[in-house]
GROMACS .gro file of C-alpha atoms in nm:
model
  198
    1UNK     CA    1  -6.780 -14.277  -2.225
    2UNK     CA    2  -7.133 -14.210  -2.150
    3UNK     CA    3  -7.432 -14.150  -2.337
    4UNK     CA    4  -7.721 -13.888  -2.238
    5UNK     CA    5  -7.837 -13.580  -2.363
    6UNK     CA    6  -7.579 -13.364  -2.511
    7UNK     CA    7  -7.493 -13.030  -2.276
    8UNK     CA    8  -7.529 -12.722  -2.427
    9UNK     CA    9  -7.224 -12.448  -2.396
   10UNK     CA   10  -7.436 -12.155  -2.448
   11UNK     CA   11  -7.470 -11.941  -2.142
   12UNK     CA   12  -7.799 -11.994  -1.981
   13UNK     CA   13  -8.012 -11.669  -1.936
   14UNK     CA   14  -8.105 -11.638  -1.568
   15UNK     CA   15  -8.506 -11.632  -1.521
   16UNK     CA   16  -8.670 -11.362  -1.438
   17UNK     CA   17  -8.807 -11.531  -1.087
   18UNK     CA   18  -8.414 -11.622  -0.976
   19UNK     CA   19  -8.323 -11.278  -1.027
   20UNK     CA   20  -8.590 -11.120  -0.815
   21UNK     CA   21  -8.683 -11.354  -0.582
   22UNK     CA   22  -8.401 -11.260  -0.323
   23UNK     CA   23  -8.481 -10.908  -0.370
   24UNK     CA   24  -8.852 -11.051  -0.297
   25UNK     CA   25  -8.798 -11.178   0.015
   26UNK     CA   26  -8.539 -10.921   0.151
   27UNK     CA   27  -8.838 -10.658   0.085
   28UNK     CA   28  -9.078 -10.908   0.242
   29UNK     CA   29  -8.855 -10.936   0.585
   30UNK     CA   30  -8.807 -10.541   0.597
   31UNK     CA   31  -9.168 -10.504   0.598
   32UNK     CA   32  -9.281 -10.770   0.838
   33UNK     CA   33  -9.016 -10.691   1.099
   34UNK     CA   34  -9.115 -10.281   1.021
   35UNK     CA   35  -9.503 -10.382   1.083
   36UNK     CA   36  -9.431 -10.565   1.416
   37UNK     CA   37  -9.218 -10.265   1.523
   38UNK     CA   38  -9.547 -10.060   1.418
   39UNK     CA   39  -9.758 -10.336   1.648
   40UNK     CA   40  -9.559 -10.340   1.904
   41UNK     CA   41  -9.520  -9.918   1.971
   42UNK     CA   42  -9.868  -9.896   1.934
   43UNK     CA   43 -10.053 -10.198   2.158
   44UNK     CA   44  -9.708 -10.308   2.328
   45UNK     CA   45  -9.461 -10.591   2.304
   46UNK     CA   46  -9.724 -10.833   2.520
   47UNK     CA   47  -9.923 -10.834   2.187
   48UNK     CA   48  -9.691 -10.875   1.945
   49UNK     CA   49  -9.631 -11.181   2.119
   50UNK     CA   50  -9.984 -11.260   2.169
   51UNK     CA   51 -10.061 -11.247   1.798
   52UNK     CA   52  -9.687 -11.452   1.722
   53UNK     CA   53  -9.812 -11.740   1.965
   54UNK     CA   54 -10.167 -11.753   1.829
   55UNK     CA   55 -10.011 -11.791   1.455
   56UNK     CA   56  -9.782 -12.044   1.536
   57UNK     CA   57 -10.065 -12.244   1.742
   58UNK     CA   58 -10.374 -12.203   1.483
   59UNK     CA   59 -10.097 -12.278   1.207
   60UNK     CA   60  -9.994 -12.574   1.438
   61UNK     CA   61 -10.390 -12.686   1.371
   62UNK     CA   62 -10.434 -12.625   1.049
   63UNK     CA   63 -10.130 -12.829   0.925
   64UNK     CA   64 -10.282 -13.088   1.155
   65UNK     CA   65 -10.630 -13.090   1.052
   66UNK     CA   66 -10.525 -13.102   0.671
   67UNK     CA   67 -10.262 -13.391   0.737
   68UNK     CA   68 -10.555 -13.588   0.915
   69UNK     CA   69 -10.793 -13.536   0.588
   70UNK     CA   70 -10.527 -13.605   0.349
   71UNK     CA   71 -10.411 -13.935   0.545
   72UNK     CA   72 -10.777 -14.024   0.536
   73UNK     CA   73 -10.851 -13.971   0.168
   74UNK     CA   74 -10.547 -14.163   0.104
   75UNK     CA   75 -10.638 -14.455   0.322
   76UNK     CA   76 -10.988 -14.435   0.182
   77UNK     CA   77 -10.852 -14.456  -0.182
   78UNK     CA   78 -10.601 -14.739  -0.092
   79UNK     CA   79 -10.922 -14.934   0.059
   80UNK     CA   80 -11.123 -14.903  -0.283
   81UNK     CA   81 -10.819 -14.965  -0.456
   82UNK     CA   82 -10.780 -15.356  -0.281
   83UNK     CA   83 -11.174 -15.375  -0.267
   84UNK     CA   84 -11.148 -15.335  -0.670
   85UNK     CA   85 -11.378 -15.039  -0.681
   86UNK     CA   86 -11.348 -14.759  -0.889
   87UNK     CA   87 -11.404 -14.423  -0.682
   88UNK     CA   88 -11.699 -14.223  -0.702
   89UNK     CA   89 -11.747 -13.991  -1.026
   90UNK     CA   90 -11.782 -13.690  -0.813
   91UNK     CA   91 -11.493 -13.810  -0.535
   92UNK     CA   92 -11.215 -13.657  -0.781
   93UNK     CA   93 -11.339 -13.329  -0.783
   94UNK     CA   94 -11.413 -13.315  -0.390
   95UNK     CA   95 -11.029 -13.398  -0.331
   96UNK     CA   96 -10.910 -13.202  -0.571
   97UNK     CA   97 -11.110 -12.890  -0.415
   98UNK     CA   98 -11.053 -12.937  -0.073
   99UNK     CA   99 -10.732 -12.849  -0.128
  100UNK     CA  100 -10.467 -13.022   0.154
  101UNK     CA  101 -10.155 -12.910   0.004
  102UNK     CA  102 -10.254 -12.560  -0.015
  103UNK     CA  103 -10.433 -12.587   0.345
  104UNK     CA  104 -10.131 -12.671   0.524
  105UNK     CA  105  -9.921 -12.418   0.242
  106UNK     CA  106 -10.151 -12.154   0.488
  107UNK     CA  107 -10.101 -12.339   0.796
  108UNK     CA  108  -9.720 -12.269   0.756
  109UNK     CA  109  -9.788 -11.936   0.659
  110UNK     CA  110  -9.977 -11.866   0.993
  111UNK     CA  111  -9.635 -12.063   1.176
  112UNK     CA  112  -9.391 -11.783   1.006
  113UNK     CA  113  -9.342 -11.485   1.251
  114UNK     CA  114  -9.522 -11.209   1.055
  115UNK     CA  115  -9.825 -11.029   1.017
  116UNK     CA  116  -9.856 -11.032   0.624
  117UNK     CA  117  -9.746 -11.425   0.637
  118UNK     CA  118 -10.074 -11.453   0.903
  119UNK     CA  119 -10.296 -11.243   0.627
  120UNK     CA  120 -10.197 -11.475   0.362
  121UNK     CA  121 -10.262 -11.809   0.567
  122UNK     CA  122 -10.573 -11.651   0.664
  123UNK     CA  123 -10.670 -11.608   0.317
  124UNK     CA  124 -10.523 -11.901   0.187
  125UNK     CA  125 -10.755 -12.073   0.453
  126UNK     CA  126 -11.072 -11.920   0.226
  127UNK     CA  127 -11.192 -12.180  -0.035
  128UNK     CA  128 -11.236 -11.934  -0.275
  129UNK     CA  129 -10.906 -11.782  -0.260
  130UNK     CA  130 -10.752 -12.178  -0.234
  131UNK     CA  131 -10.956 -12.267  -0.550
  132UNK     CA  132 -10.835 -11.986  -0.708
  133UNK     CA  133 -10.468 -12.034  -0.615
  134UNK     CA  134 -10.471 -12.417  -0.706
  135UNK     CA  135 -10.604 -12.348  -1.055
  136UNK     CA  136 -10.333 -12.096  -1.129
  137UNK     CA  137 -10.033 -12.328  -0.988
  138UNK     CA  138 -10.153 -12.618  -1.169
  139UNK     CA  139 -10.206 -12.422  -1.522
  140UNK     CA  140  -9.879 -12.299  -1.428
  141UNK     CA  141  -9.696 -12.618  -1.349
  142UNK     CA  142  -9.868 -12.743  -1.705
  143UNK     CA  143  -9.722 -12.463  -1.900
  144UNK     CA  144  -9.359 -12.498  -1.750
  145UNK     CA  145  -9.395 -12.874  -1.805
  146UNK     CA  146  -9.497 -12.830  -2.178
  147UNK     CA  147  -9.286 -12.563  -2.274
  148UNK     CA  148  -8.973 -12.740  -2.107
  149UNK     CA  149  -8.720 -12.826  -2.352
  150UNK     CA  150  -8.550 -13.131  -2.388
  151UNK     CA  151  -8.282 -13.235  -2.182
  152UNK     CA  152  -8.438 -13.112  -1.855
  153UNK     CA  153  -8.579 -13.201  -1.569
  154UNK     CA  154  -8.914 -13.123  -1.653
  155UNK     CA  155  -8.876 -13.345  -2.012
  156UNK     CA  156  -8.705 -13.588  -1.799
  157UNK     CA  157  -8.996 -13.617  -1.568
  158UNK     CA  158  -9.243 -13.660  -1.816
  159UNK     CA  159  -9.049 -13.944  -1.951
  160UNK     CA  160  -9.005 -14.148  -1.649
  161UNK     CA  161  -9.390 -14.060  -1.583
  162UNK     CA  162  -9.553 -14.128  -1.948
  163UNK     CA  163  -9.275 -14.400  -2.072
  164UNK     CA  164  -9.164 -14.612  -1.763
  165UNK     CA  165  -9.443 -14.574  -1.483
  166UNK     CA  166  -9.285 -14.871  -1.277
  167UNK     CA  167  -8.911 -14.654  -1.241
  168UNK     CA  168  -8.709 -14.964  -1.359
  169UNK     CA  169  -8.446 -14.828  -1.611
  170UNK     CA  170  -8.101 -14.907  -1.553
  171UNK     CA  171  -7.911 -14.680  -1.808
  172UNK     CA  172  -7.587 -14.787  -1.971
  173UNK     CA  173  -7.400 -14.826  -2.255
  174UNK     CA  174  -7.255 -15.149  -2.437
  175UNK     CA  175  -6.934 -15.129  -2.565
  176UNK     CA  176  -6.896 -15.351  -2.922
  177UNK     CA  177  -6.561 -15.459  -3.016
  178UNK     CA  178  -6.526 -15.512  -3.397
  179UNK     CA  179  -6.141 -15.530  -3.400
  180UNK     CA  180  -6.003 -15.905  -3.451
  181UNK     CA  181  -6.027 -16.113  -3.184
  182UNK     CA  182  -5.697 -16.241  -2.988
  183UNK     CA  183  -5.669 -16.581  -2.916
  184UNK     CA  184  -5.745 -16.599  -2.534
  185UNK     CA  185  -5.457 -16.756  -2.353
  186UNK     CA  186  -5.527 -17.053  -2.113
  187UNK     CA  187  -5.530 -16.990  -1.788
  188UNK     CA  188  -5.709 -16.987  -1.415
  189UNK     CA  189  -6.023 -16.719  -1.578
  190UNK     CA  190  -6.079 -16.903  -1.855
  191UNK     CA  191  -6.336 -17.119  -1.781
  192UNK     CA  192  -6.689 -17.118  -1.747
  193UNK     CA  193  -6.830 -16.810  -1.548
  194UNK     CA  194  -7.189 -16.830  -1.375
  195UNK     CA  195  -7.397 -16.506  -1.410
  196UNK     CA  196  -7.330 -16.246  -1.134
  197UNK     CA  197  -7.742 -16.173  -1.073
  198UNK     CA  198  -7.926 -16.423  -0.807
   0.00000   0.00000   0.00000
């Protein structure tokens, strides 16, 4: 017997995204392998390459460039952290603008063979446009987050983050017996037992 959340029997609707995100995507790849088709008859199959190799290698950079910077925010904040300093009031803001996750988001973007997955790197690459997009994932991610009911993952998260920040919960259950208690018969277990933890 277990204890948890209780699961419910009603049918779950499907969202909205699940349902057309494969229809999403099949629409995207029909239209990127339709445009390079379009490339290709009109400059030739020498540029179509040309343009495939310079995505993957400027994505290639990006990814890099934005791993470096986060690595080195990271190790800068981990230095403050032992000196005992608190960071700089404007140091937040600065991280949270530049932006790595959504720099190498375009970076992969620019690796996927494509011309519309190169447009969007490209202008996922723009601060503006990253600013933009990073205000509009994280209001989203709020919403879902707020809205989730309880029982899932997203209640679950915010429990583990807002109730037990250092992860250590061992769930169980403890079993009372109330019934009358036998008398134990003598025997080779029952003695004295040391605890079982180190």
């Amino acid at each position: 017997m277990t204890t948890g959340v209780p699961l419910s029997t009603a049918p779950r609707r499907r969202s909205r995204g699940r349902t057309f995100l494969p229809l999403a995507v099949a629409a995207w790849l029909i239209l990127e392998i339709w445009l390079l088709s379009l490339v290709a008859g009109a400059a030739g199959g020498l540029t179509v390459a040309a343009l495939l190799l310079g995505g993957i290698v400027l994505g290639a950079v990006v990814i890099k460039r934005a791993g470096r910077r986060a690595f080195r925010n990271l190790a800068d904040t981990f230095q403050q952290a032992q000196q005992g300093q608190q960071p700089a009031p404007g140091a937040a803001k600065r991280q949270r603008g530049s932006g790595n996750g959504l720099t190498m988001l375009a970076g992969l973007l620019l690796m996927l063979p494509g011309l519309l997955s190169d447009v969007a790197g490209l202008l996922l690459l723009l601060p503006p446009v990253r600013a933009w997009t990073g205000r509009r994932l994280a209001g989203s991610l709020e919403r879902q987050m707020t809205a989730a009911p309880a029982g899932s993952f997203g209640d679950a998260f915010q429990q583990a983050r807002i109730h037990y920040p250092d992860g250590k919960v061992v769930q169980g259950e403890v079993i009372r017996e109330d019934g009358p208690q036998q008398p134990q018969q003598p025997g080779p277990d029952a003695g004295y037992r040391p605890p079982l933890a180190p």
